[in-house]
Amino acid sequence: MMASSRLSSLLTSNDRDFLLTSNHTKVKVSELQGNVVGIYFSANWYSPCQQFNHLLVKVYEDLKTQGCNFEIVLVSSDEDIGAFNNYRASMPWFSVPFTDLETRRSLSRIFDVEGIPCLVIFQPTNDVVIHDGVDLIYRYGTQSFPFTKERLDELLKEEKEKEEKQTIVNLLTNQARDYLLSHPLSHKVPVTSLEGKTIGLYFSAQWCLPCLKFTPKLISIYNKINQILKTLANLEKEEFEIVFVSSDQDKTSFDSYFETMPWLAVPFSDPTIKDLAKRFNVRDIPSLVFMGPDGKTLTKQGRNLINLYQENGYPFTKARLELIEKEMEEVAKNLPKSAVHAGHQHELNLVSEASGGGPFICCDCDEQGSGWAYQCLDCGFEVHTKCVAAVQHLGT
């Protein structure tokens, strides 16, 4: 009762004790009693919210079909009531009225909402509150319910067991298929031929502009790595491979995009594609996951590693990356402590991850970065140290 009372006090105001349905009906907040309730912070204008909303609607409807006591209340960050009405029309759950700005602001402040989408989950029988509902829905879908500590511990245990049993074969095959596509498109390659290799799973799509920008870079790095491997070991077969996992919306787009790639692909619309995206918690593309010769996951940050280290990052193991970071530390010792950039008016300072560098998007090449960088302490402008072509060092 304490949990329900607290939830009611959060969702009501002095002159309102109701929520709205998608068809404008008023429903008493008290009707939420006895349910697991998700407070959903979202907005129509933000594409990540729209993307998550499609998934959340499916999960909600599936849970309701199963008879689960789960409800959701939208707390909108839309800019006007028209956008609010259009957005909630796509939702089968309740919402705090757009006109109650005070309650909407209060909820965001109470739960320290720093970004959207955000899903805060209440239990009906205790005061335990889960703040990472979005992550749980992406990772586990309906399996997350009822979002209790016991259930989440079970899911983590199952996930760990899956990781321990993970092989390239059980990842990339299913009952109807034991092959991948190659070139020409009709050529099939057994998944078993990938065993013992370092593998990259490349989640991408032709409609995605960042993908179209990253793919040529990845092709270049892929070719360089395999050429180095052949030269060093005189190998007849390549020991590094990439598998395209498509998010294309039609087969024509898949075919034309895959034709530009020198590697393998999971067939278009294969059910394994959704399983892989869920398994590796892929929310945005392009995304690149590396697996070692034993089939175990090395890193889900492959795109970032390619941008940072190019072919030097291979084989993308923890030991290799630590060695590169040590080498970068040595190189950084000889870098100027300050610089000016042709495209920026303020002085830039050399910073490390420990001193404020951290993950960033390079303002010169628009790619991800971390570790050492040149950063403007006044406005946050930041560039890779490797983007030196556009940097004129002070005093030279």
PDB file of N, CA and C in Angstrom, residues 18 179 199:
ATOM      1  N   PHE A  18      -6.582  12.228 -12.087  1.00  0.00           N
ATOM      2  CA  PHE A  18      -6.792  11.328 -13.214  1.00  0.00           C
ATOM      3  C   PHE A  18      -5.610  11.378 -14.190  1.00  0.00           C
ATOM      4  N   TYR A 179      24.686 -21.491 -43.199  1.00  0.00           N
ATOM      5  CA  TYR A 179      25.615 -20.833 -44.114  1.00  0.00           C
ATOM      6  C   TYR A 179      25.460 -19.318 -44.040  1.00  0.00           C
ATOM      7  N   ILE A 199      36.308 -12.493 -35.722  1.00  0.00           N
ATOM      8  CA  ILE A 199      35.135 -12.136 -36.510  1.00  0.00           C
ATOM      9  C   ILE A 199      34.564 -10.797 -36.055  1.00  0.00           C
TER      10      ILE A 199
END
